[in-house]
Every structure is written in structure tokens, then in C-alpha cells.
Coordinates of C-alpha atoms and ligand atoms in Angstrom, one line a residue:
M1 CA 43.4 -6.8 -15.7
K2 CA 41.7 -3.4 -16.1
Q3 CA 40.6 -2.2 -12.6
N4 CA 38.3 0.6 -11.7
H5 CA 40.1 2.5 -8.9
T6 CA 36.9 3.5 -7.2
T7 CA 35.9 -0.1 -6.5
P8 CA 36.0 -0.6 -2.7
E9 CA 37.7 -3.5 -1.0
T10 CA 34.5 -4.8 0.7
F11 CA 30.7 -4.5 0.5
L12 CA 27.8 -5.3 2.7
G13 CA 26.2 -8.3 0.9
V14 CA 22.9 -10.0 1.7
G15 CA 22.9 -13.8 2.1
Y16 CA 23.4 -16.4 4.8
T17 CA 26.2 -16.8 7.4
R18 CA 25.4 -20.3 8.7
D19 CA 24.8 -23.7 7.0
R20 CA 21.0 -24.2 6.5
A21 CA 20.2 -20.8 8.2
G22 CA 17.0 -20.3 6.1
L23 CA 15.1 -17.0 6.1
P24 CA 15.4 -14.2 7.0
L25 CA 18.7 -13.6 5.3
E26 CA 21.4 -11.4 6.9
A27 CA 23.8 -8.6 6.0
V28 CA 27.4 -9.8 5.8
R29 CA 30.5 -7.8 5.0
V30 CA 32.5 -9.6 2.3
P31 CA 35.5 -8.7 0.1
V32 CA 34.7 -7.4 -3.4
P33 CA 35.6 -10.5 -5.5
R34 CA 38.5 -10.2 -8.1
P35 CA 37.6 -11.5 -11.6
A36 CA 39.5 -14.6 -12.7
A37 CA 40.9 -14.8 -16.3
D38 CA 37.5 -15.5 -17.9
Q39 CA 35.4 -13.4 -15.6
V40 CA 34.1 -9.9 -15.3
L41 CA 33.4 -7.9 -12.2
V42 CA 30.0 -6.2 -12.4
R43 CA 28.9 -3.3 -10.3
V44 CA 25.3 -4.4 -9.9
A45 CA 22.4 -2.2 -10.9
A46 CA 19.6 -4.7 -10.5
S47 CA 18.8 -8.4 -9.8
S48 CA 15.8 -10.6 -9.3
L49 CA 14.5 -13.2 -6.8
N50 CA 14.6 -16.9 -7.8
P51 CA 13.3 -19.8 -5.7
L52 CA 16.9 -21.2 -5.8
E53 CA 17.9 -18.5 -3.4
Y54 CA 15.6 -19.5 -0.5
K55 CA 16.4 -23.1 -1.3
L56 CA 20.1 -22.4 -0.9
A57 CA 19.5 -20.5 2.3
D58 CA 17.4 -23.4 3.6
L59 CA 19.6 -26.3 2.6
N60 CA 23.0 -25.0 1.4
F61 CA 22.9 -27.9 -1.0
M62 CA 25.7 -26.7 -3.2
G63 CA 28.0 -27.4 -0.2
R64 CA 29.3 -23.8 0.2
T65 CA 31.2 -22.6 3.2
P66 CA 29.2 -19.6 4.5
P67 CA 29.1 -16.7 4.3
V68 CA 27.3 -16.9 1.0
V69 CA 26.0 -13.8 -0.8
L70 CA 22.9 -14.4 -2.9
G71 CA 21.5 -12.5 -5.9
L72 CA 22.6 -14.6 -8.8
D73 CA 20.8 -12.7 -11.6
L74 CA 22.7 -9.6 -12.4
S75 CA 22.5 -6.5 -14.5
G76 CA 25.0 -3.6 -14.1
V77 CA 28.2 -2.2 -15.5
V78 CA 31.5 -4.0 -16.0
V79 CA 34.2 -2.4 -13.8
A80 CA 37.0 -4.9 -14.4
A81 CA 37.6 -7.8 -16.7
G82 CA 40.1 -10.7 -16.6
P83 CA 42.7 -11.0 -19.4
G84 CA 40.8 -13.7 -21.2
V85 CA 37.6 -11.6 -21.6
D86 CA 37.0 -10.2 -25.1
R87 CA 33.2 -10.3 -25.4
V88 CA 32.6 -7.3 -23.1
A89 CA 34.8 -4.6 -21.6
A90 CA 35.0 -2.3 -18.6
G91 CA 32.2 0.4 -18.9
D92 CA 29.8 -1.9 -20.7
A93 CA 26.2 -2.3 -19.5
V94 CA 25.6 -6.0 -19.2
A95 CA 23.2 -8.7 -18.0
A96 CA 24.8 -11.8 -16.4
M97 CA 24.2 -14.9 -14.4
A98 CA 26.7 -15.5 -11.6
D99 CA 27.9 -19.1 -11.2
L100 CA 25.1 -21.0 -9.3
N101 CA 27.7 -22.4 -6.9
G102 CA 29.2 -18.9 -6.2
D103 CA 28.3 -15.6 -4.8
G104 CA 25.8 -13.1 -6.1
G105 CA 25.5 -9.3 -5.9
W106 CA 22.7 -8.4 -3.4
V107 CA 23.8 -5.6 -1.2
A108 CA 22.2 -4.1 1.9
A109 CA 21.7 -1.0 -0.1
D110 CA 20.0 1.0 2.7
G111 CA 23.6 1.4 3.9
G112 CA 24.3 3.4 0.7
E113 CA 26.9 0.9 -0.6
A114 CA 27.3 -0.6 -4.1
G115 CA 27.1 -4.3 -4.7
Y116 CA 29.6 -6.3 -6.8
A117 CA 29.7 -9.8 -8.3
V118 CA 31.8 -11.7 -10.7
A119 CA 30.4 -13.6 -13.7
R120 CA 32.0 -15.7 -16.4
Q121 CA 32.1 -14.2 -19.8
F122 CA 29.9 -16.9 -21.5
L123 CA 27.2 -16.0 -19.0
T124 CA 27.6 -12.3 -19.6
V125 CA 26.1 -10.3 -22.4
R126 CA 25.8 -6.7 -23.4
K127 CA 22.5 -5.2 -22.5
P128 CA 20.7 -3.5 -25.4
P129 CA 20.1 0.2 -24.6
S130 CA 16.3 -0.2 -25.1
L131 CA 16.1 -2.7 -22.3
S132 CA 16.1 -1.3 -18.7
F133 CA 18.6 -2.7 -16.1
R134 CA 15.5 -3.9 -14.2
D135 CA 14.1 -5.9 -17.1
A136 CA 17.5 -7.2 -18.1
A137 CA 18.2 -8.4 -14.5
V138 CA 15.1 -10.6 -14.3
L139 CA 16.0 -12.6 -17.4
P140 CA 19.1 -14.7 -16.9
M141 CA 18.2 -17.7 -14.8
A142 CA 14.5 -17.9 -15.8
F143 CA 15.2 -17.3 -19.5
L144 CA 18.1 -19.8 -19.6
S145 CA 15.8 -22.4 -18.0
A146 CA 13.0 -21.9 -20.5
F147 CA 15.6 -21.8 -23.3
A148 CA 17.1 -25.1 -22.2
G149 CA 13.7 -26.7 -22.0
L150 CA 12.3 -25.6 -25.4
Y151 CA 15.0 -24.4 -27.8
G152 CA 15.7 -27.2 -30.3
A153 CA 12.9 -29.2 -28.9
V154 CA 9.7 -27.4 -30.2
R155 CA 9.1 -27.8 -33.9
A156 CA 6.8 -25.4 -35.8
G157 CA 3.2 -26.5 -35.4
D158 CA 3.8 -28.6 -32.2
T159 CA 1.2 -28.7 -29.5
V160 CA 3.0 -27.7 -26.2
Y161 CA 1.8 -27.8 -22.6
I162 CA 3.6 -25.5 -20.2
P163 CA 2.1 -25.6 -16.7
G164 CA 2.5 -22.6 -14.6
G165 CA 2.6 -20.0 -17.4
G166 CA 2.3 -17.1 -14.9
G167 CA 5.6 -18.1 -13.1
G168 CA 9.1 -16.7 -13.5
V169 CA 10.2 -19.5 -15.9
G170 CA 6.7 -20.3 -17.2
H171 CA 5.8 -16.9 -18.6
L172 CA 9.0 -16.7 -20.6
A173 CA 8.6 -20.3 -21.8
V174 CA 5.0 -19.6 -23.0
Q175 CA 6.2 -16.6 -25.0
M176 CA 9.1 -18.5 -26.4
A177 CA 7.0 -21.4 -27.6
A178 CA 4.2 -19.2 -29.0
R179 CA 6.1 -16.2 -30.4
V180 CA 9.5 -17.5 -31.5
L181 CA 9.4 -21.3 -31.9
A182 CA 6.0 -21.2 -33.7
A183 CA 4.2 -23.8 -31.7
G184 CA 0.8 -24.5 -33.2
M185 CA -1.0 -24.5 -29.8
V186 CA 0.3 -23.5 -26.4
I187 CA -1.6 -24.8 -23.4
S188 CA -0.9 -23.5 -19.9
S189 CA -2.2 -23.5 -16.3
G190 CA -2.2 -21.6 -13.1
S191 CA -4.2 -21.3 -9.9
R192 CA -4.3 -17.6 -9.2
P193 CA -6.3 -15.3 -11.4
E194 CA -3.3 -13.0 -11.9
S195 CA -1.0 -15.8 -13.1
I196 CA -3.7 -17.2 -15.3
A197 CA -4.1 -13.8 -16.8
L198 CA -0.4 -13.4 -17.4
A199 CA -0.1 -16.8 -19.1
R200 CA -2.9 -15.7 -21.5
R201 CA -1.1 -12.4 -22.2
C202 CA 2.1 -14.3 -22.9
G203 CA 0.4 -16.0 -25.8
A204 CA -1.1 -19.3 -24.3
H205 CA -4.1 -20.3 -26.4
H206 CA -5.8 -22.2 -23.5
V207 CA -5.1 -21.7 -19.8
F208 CA -6.6 -24.0 -17.2
D209 CA -7.0 -23.8 -13.4
Y210 CA -4.9 -26.7 -12.1
R211 CA -6.8 -26.7 -8.8
R212 CA -10.3 -26.9 -10.5
D213 CA -10.0 -28.3 -14.0
D214 CA -9.4 -31.9 -15.1
L215 CA -6.3 -31.1 -17.0
S216 CA -5.9 -34.6 -18.7
A217 CA -9.5 -34.5 -19.9
E218 CA -9.3 -30.9 -21.2
I219 CA -6.1 -31.6 -23.0
A220 CA -7.4 -34.8 -24.5
K221 CA -10.4 -32.8 -25.8
L222 CA -8.1 -30.1 -27.3
T223 CA -5.9 -32.7 -29.0
G224 CA -8.5 -35.1 -30.3
G225 CA -7.4 -37.7 -27.7
R226 CA -3.9 -37.7 -29.0
G227 CA -2.0 -35.7 -26.3
V228 CA 0.5 -32.9 -26.6
D229 CA 3.8 -33.2 -28.6
L230 CA 5.8 -31.7 -25.7
V231 CA 5.5 -30.8 -22.1
F232 CA 7.9 -28.5 -20.3
D233 CA 7.2 -28.7 -16.6
A234 CA 9.0 -26.1 -14.5
T235 CA 6.6 -26.2 -11.6
Y236 CA 8.8 -28.3 -9.2
S237 CA 5.6 -29.9 -8.1
E238 CA 5.2 -33.7 -7.9
R239 CA 1.5 -33.3 -8.3
S240 CA 2.0 -31.4 -11.5
F241 CA 4.6 -33.9 -12.8
V242 CA 2.2 -36.8 -12.4
E243 CA -0.6 -34.8 -14.1
T244 CA 1.4 -33.5 -17.0
S245 CA 3.1 -36.8 -17.8
K246 CA -0.4 -38.1 -18.6
T247 CA -0.9 -35.4 -21.2
V248 CA 2.0 -36.4 -23.5
R249 CA 1.2 -38.1 -26.8
R250 CA 2.6 -41.5 -27.7
G251 CA 6.3 -40.9 -28.7
G252 CA 6.2 -37.3 -27.4
R253 CA 8.6 -35.5 -25.1
W254 CA 8.3 -34.7 -21.4
A255 CA 10.9 -32.2 -20.2
V256 CA 11.2 -31.3 -16.5
L257 CA 13.2 -28.5 -15.0
G258 CA 15.4 -29.5 -12.1
V259 CA 16.0 -32.7 -10.2
G260 CA 12.6 -34.2 -11.4
P261 CA 9.9 -36.5 -10.1
G262 CA 10.4 -38.1 -6.7
R263 CA 13.0 -35.6 -5.6
T264 CA 11.3 -32.3 -5.3
T265 CA 12.0 -31.9 -1.6
R266 CA 15.8 -32.5 -2.1
L267 CA 15.7 -34.1 1.3
A268 CA 14.1 -37.5 0.5
E269 CA 13.5 -39.5 -2.6
T270 CA 9.9 -40.7 -2.9
H271 CA 8.4 -43.2 -5.3
S272 CA 7.1 -41.4 -8.5
P273 CA 4.9 -43.0 -11.2
V274 CA 6.1 -40.5 -13.8
A275 CA 8.8 -42.7 -15.4
A276 CA 6.4 -45.6 -15.8
V277 CA 3.7 -43.3 -17.3
L278 CA 6.1 -42.0 -19.9
A279 CA 7.6 -45.4 -20.7
E280 CA 4.1 -46.8 -21.3
R281 CA 3.6 -44.0 -23.9
G282 CA 7.1 -44.4 -25.4
A283 CA 7.7 -40.8 -24.5
T284 CA 11.1 -39.3 -24.0
Y285 CA 11.9 -38.1 -20.5
V286 CA 14.3 -35.2 -20.4
N287 CA 15.8 -33.5 -17.3
V288 CA 16.8 -29.9 -17.9
N289 CA 18.9 -28.6 -15.1
L290 CA 21.1 -25.4 -15.0
L291 CA 22.3 -26.3 -11.5
R292 CA 23.8 -29.5 -12.7
Y293 CA 26.4 -27.5 -14.7
F294 CA 27.7 -26.1 -11.4
S295 CA 27.3 -29.1 -9.1
E296 CA 28.9 -31.4 -11.8
P297 CA 31.3 -29.1 -13.5
A298 CA 32.4 -31.8 -16.1
T299 CA 28.9 -31.3 -17.7
L300 CA 29.8 -27.6 -18.4
D301 CA 31.8 -28.6 -21.5
G302 CA 32.3 -26.5 -24.6
E303 CA 29.0 -27.4 -26.1
A304 CA 27.1 -26.4 -22.9
R305 CA 29.0 -23.1 -22.7
D306 CA 28.1 -22.3 -26.3
F307 CA 24.5 -23.2 -25.7
L308 CA 24.3 -20.9 -22.6
R309 CA 26.1 -18.1 -24.3
R310 CA 23.6 -18.4 -27.2
G311 CA 20.8 -18.3 -24.6
M312 CA 22.1 -15.1 -23.0
D313 CA 22.4 -13.5 -26.4
L314 CA 18.9 -14.5 -27.4
A315 CA 17.5 -13.4 -24.1
M316 CA 18.6 -9.8 -24.8
E317 CA 17.7 -10.0 -28.5
W318 CA 14.2 -11.4 -28.1
A319 CA 13.4 -9.0 -25.2
A320 CA 14.6 -6.0 -27.2
R321 CA 12.5 -7.2 -30.2
G322 CA 9.4 -7.6 -28.0
L323 CA 9.2 -11.3 -28.6
V324 CA 10.0 -12.7 -25.1
V325 CA 9.3 -9.9 -22.7
P326 CA 9.9 -10.2 -19.0
H327 CA 7.0 -9.4 -16.8
V328 CA 8.0 -7.7 -13.6
G329 CA 5.1 -8.2 -11.2
R330 CA 6.8 -6.4 -8.3
T331 CA 9.9 -4.4 -7.8
I332 CA 11.7 -4.3 -4.4
D333 CA 14.7 -2.5 -2.9
S334 CA 17.8 -4.4 -2.1
T335 CA 17.5 -4.5 1.7
V336 CA 17.7 -7.5 4.0
A337 CA 14.0 -7.0 5.1
A338 CA 12.6 -6.6 1.6
I339 CA 14.5 -9.5 0.0
S340 CA 13.7 -11.8 2.9
E341 CA 10.0 -11.0 2.8
G342 CA 10.0 -11.4 -1.0
L343 CA 11.7 -14.8 -0.8
K344 CA 9.3 -15.8 1.9
S345 CA 6.3 -15.0 -0.3
L346 CA 7.9 -16.7 -3.3
K347 CA 8.3 -19.8 -1.1
A348 CA 4.7 -19.7 0.0
G349 CA 3.5 -19.4 -3.6
G350 CA 2.1 -15.9 -3.1
A351 CA 4.6 -13.8 -5.0
A352 CA 3.6 -11.4 -7.8
P353 CA 3.2 -13.2 -11.2
G354 CA 6.2 -13.2 -13.5
K355 CA 9.3 -12.0 -11.8
V356 CA 10.2 -9.9 -8.7
A357 CA 13.0 -7.4 -9.6
V358 CA 15.5 -6.2 -7.0
I359 CA 16.9 -2.7 -7.5
V360 CA 20.4 -2.8 -6.1
D361 CA 21.6 0.6 -7.1
R362 CA 18.8 3.2 -7.9
D363 CA 21.1 5.6 -9.6
L364 CA 22.9 3.1 -11.8
A365 CA 19.6 1.3 -12.7
G366 CA 18.0 4.6 -13.6
E367 CA 15.2 3.9 -11.1
G368 CA 15.8 6.9 -8.9
Ligands
NAP1 N1 17.4 -26.5 -11.6 C1 17.3 -25.5 -12.4 O1 18.0 -25.4 -13.4 C2 16.3 -24.5 -12.2 C3 16.4 -23.2 -12.8 C4 15.4 -22.3 -12.5 C5 14.3 -22.6 -11.7 N2 14.3 -23.8 -11.1 C6 13.1 -24.2 -10.2 O2 12.0 -24.2 -11.0 C7 10.8 -23.8 -10.2 C8 10.1 -22.7 -10.9 O3 10.8 -21.5 -10.8 P1 10.1 -20.1 -11.1 O4 11.1 -19.0 -10.9 O5 9.3 -20.2 -12.3 O6 9.1 -20.1 -9.8 P2 7.7 -19.3 -9.6 O7 7.8 -17.9 -10.2 O8 7.4 -19.4 -8.2 O9 6.6 -20.0 -10.5 C9 6.0 -21.3 -10.1 C10 4.8 -21.5 -11.0 O10 4.3 -22.8 -10.9 C11 2.9 -22.8 -10.9 N3 2.5 -24.1 -10.3 C12 2.7 -24.5 -9.0 N4 2.1 -25.7 -8.8 C13 1.5 -26.0 -10.0 C14 0.8 -27.1 -10.5 N5 0.5 -28.2 -9.7 N6 0.4 -27.1 -11.8 C15 0.6 -26.1 -12.6 N7 1.3 -25.0 -12.2 C16 1.8 -25.0 -10.9 C17 2.5 -21.5 -10.1 O11 1.2 -21.1 -10.5 P3 0.2 -20.3 -9.5 O12 1.0 -19.3 -8.8 O13 -0.8 -19.7 -10.3 O14 -0.3 -21.4 -8.6 C18 3.6 -20.6 -10.6 O15 3.2 -19.9 -11.8 C19 11.4 -23.5 -8.8 O16 11.2 -24.6 -8.0 C20 12.9 -23.2 -9.1 O17 13.7 -23.4 -8.0 C21 15.2 -24.8 -11.3

């Protein structure tokens, strides 16, 4: 294993120290992890906020023993690599997603320390020089989610409905459908003027206000009463699931990100009409779930790894080519207070549209 000798033994991470501790997060001193055979150790330049992080702090549903350091989206520089790693090497600038059942790389950077995290090589990719560390860091989790929902599912000319096109996953999904996968019509929705505007800028042809407009009626009008070929619903909202399931055409496809209808609280299962609505239309119901690969590791087989590796490669390639470009609505420092406040606002639905970037190391990220 190549090891950078300046790497410290410990760092002051940001995460939770008690089961179901919730927000605010805390600073916690943890050992710098050592990369296993197929892992790299990344000195972190930047990261981003994902709803998963407040959910883990609230519910600890991956069954971890605290302390848990959060910050699962990563960009930075490889400082050490396990012996099985041949895709990247020490010194490379990379983007990566840490295992979703492992630790991340947020550091209480106001203490002047660097943050470190390990990532597996199939979830690590070289960062193109034209892409900033900040922009590379907001892509992994949100891009892979959109990729898993749409890639191989959208055919050229399809009519696609992606609710929440101003969200972290949604704004990338809209661009992917409209600019790469050649969907014929992309429909989206939002409630806040800034997220509606972002969905439009991302290439959605029609964007509705889900609080005000009658989505089913509007989509019926746009599709001549037929319905859309495909829905990709990454809103985690039961209300949205019920509404979007009614917009799929007969024999179409309804893909949902995460645990799906009836289970959005994770605490209780409730009755959901979605499966019946889809069955009545003969539509295919697909669950897309990155978390499942980590909560049920048997699902992370060779095919799944290849798919995720391809997703990480295309995240960088499409961003560098200006096809699927991350929108950073807000950039914050990696401090306990700023991250906790950012997650609180994400939880309340009031975060900036697109993604919130976290600058972990100003010098390394070139954001000084
Ligand atoms: N399991 C997995 O693999 C996985 C992976 C990634 C993300 N996720 C989950 O997916 C969800 C979305 O993540 P994100 O990062 O995109 O979150 P986000 O940035 O907070 O975006 C959520 C979006 O949903 C929109 N929305 C909320 N209710 C809606 C409704 N009824 N109809 C239409 N749009 C609605 C919001 O629009 P307005 O703000 O305009 O209201 C916002 O644009 C989160 O719950 C996250 O935990 C799961």
C-alpha cells in the first residue's frame, strides 16, 4: 500500500455519536481510515449535502455503531491506495461516493484539519481538470440515483415525467433525459419559483406547480390523453407517488427512487394505492435504490458494480461536456454549525435549488 507520510492518525469528523441523535450534528475525533485492498483513501476537498445524511442522523437505519462521520459525496486527492486498486493512484484528483453504510469525510474544518474518507475503486473516478472539486463533489449520489432511474430505461422520443426537477436528483435527471437520452418531451414540477426555474433551465419542456396545478389533467392534455411513457419519481413524497402513478400510460414504466410508496417515513408502513393504480394500467413498477446495495450487500454483484462504475465515469464525462451540469445553489463551509443548519433546511424543504456544496478544504478545493 502506498501511504502518504503526512497523513495524520486522526481527524475531527462531523457526524453523530449516539443512535438516533438527530440534528445538530457533532464534531467527533476519529482515526483516519486505512484503505482495504479495493479502496482508496481520499483527502477530501469538497462534499455535498444529501437528505440521506439527516435521515441517518435521525434514524441510524443502516444499523451503525456510533460514532458515524457523514459526508458521503467526496472529491479530493488520493493519498493512499490498496493493492487491488489500478483505476486511480496516489496523487490523482478524484470524485467518489463512500459506501452508504460507512463513514464519510466531513471535518470540523474551522479547527484547521483535513478530512479523510475511504471509497471503493468502482465508486471512484478521476476528476476531469475542467470540473472544479466543488462541482465534482455534488455529483456522485444524486447523479448515480438519476442514472439508475433513467439509463437504459428512456428511449429516444419518449415522453418522460420527472417531478421535482429543481431538486438534487431531479435537476440532473431532467438534463439526462432531455440532453443525453433524447427524450421527446420532458415534463417536470416544483413548488418554489427557484426550483421551477431550475427545472426549466435544465431542459424540461413543461414545468408545473405541484401545489397549484392539476398534474394529471395537464399531462393528459400534453399527451393527448395517453399518459407518459416513463415516470421517474425521486421526491420521496407519498402525495407525489400517488399523483405521478396516475400519469403513466398503459404499459408504461413507473420508477421510484428509494423504498417507495407506503414506506416514506421508514418508521411505519401505510397503505398506498400506487401498486393498484399501476397494475390497472399494466405499467411496470420499478424500485431504484442505491442504499439497497449497502443494506443488502448480495445485491452489489459484478453487474451492479459495473453499472455504478459506468455511472461514475459518465457523471464526469457528461459534466465536462456540459451535458449534465450540476447546479450548486449554495456553498457552505465544513463546520458543525453550517452543515447542521444546511441539513435542517434540506429537511424542511427550504434548501437552495439543485445541490448544496460543502467546502471541506479551501486550499485543496481551490476555493480560497
Ligand atoms: N435510496 C436511494 O438510493 C436514494 C438516493 C438519493 C436520494 N434519495 C432520496 O431521494 C429524495 C430526493 O433527494 P434530493 O437530493 O433530490 O432531495 P432535494 O434536493 O431536497 O429535492 C427534493 C425535490 O422534490 C420536490 N418535491 C417535493 N414534493 C414534491 C411533490 N409532491 N411533487 C413534485 N415534486 C416534489 C421538491 O420541489 P420544491 O422544492 O420545489 O417543492 C424538490 O425539488 C430524498 O428523500 C433522498 O433521501 C434516495
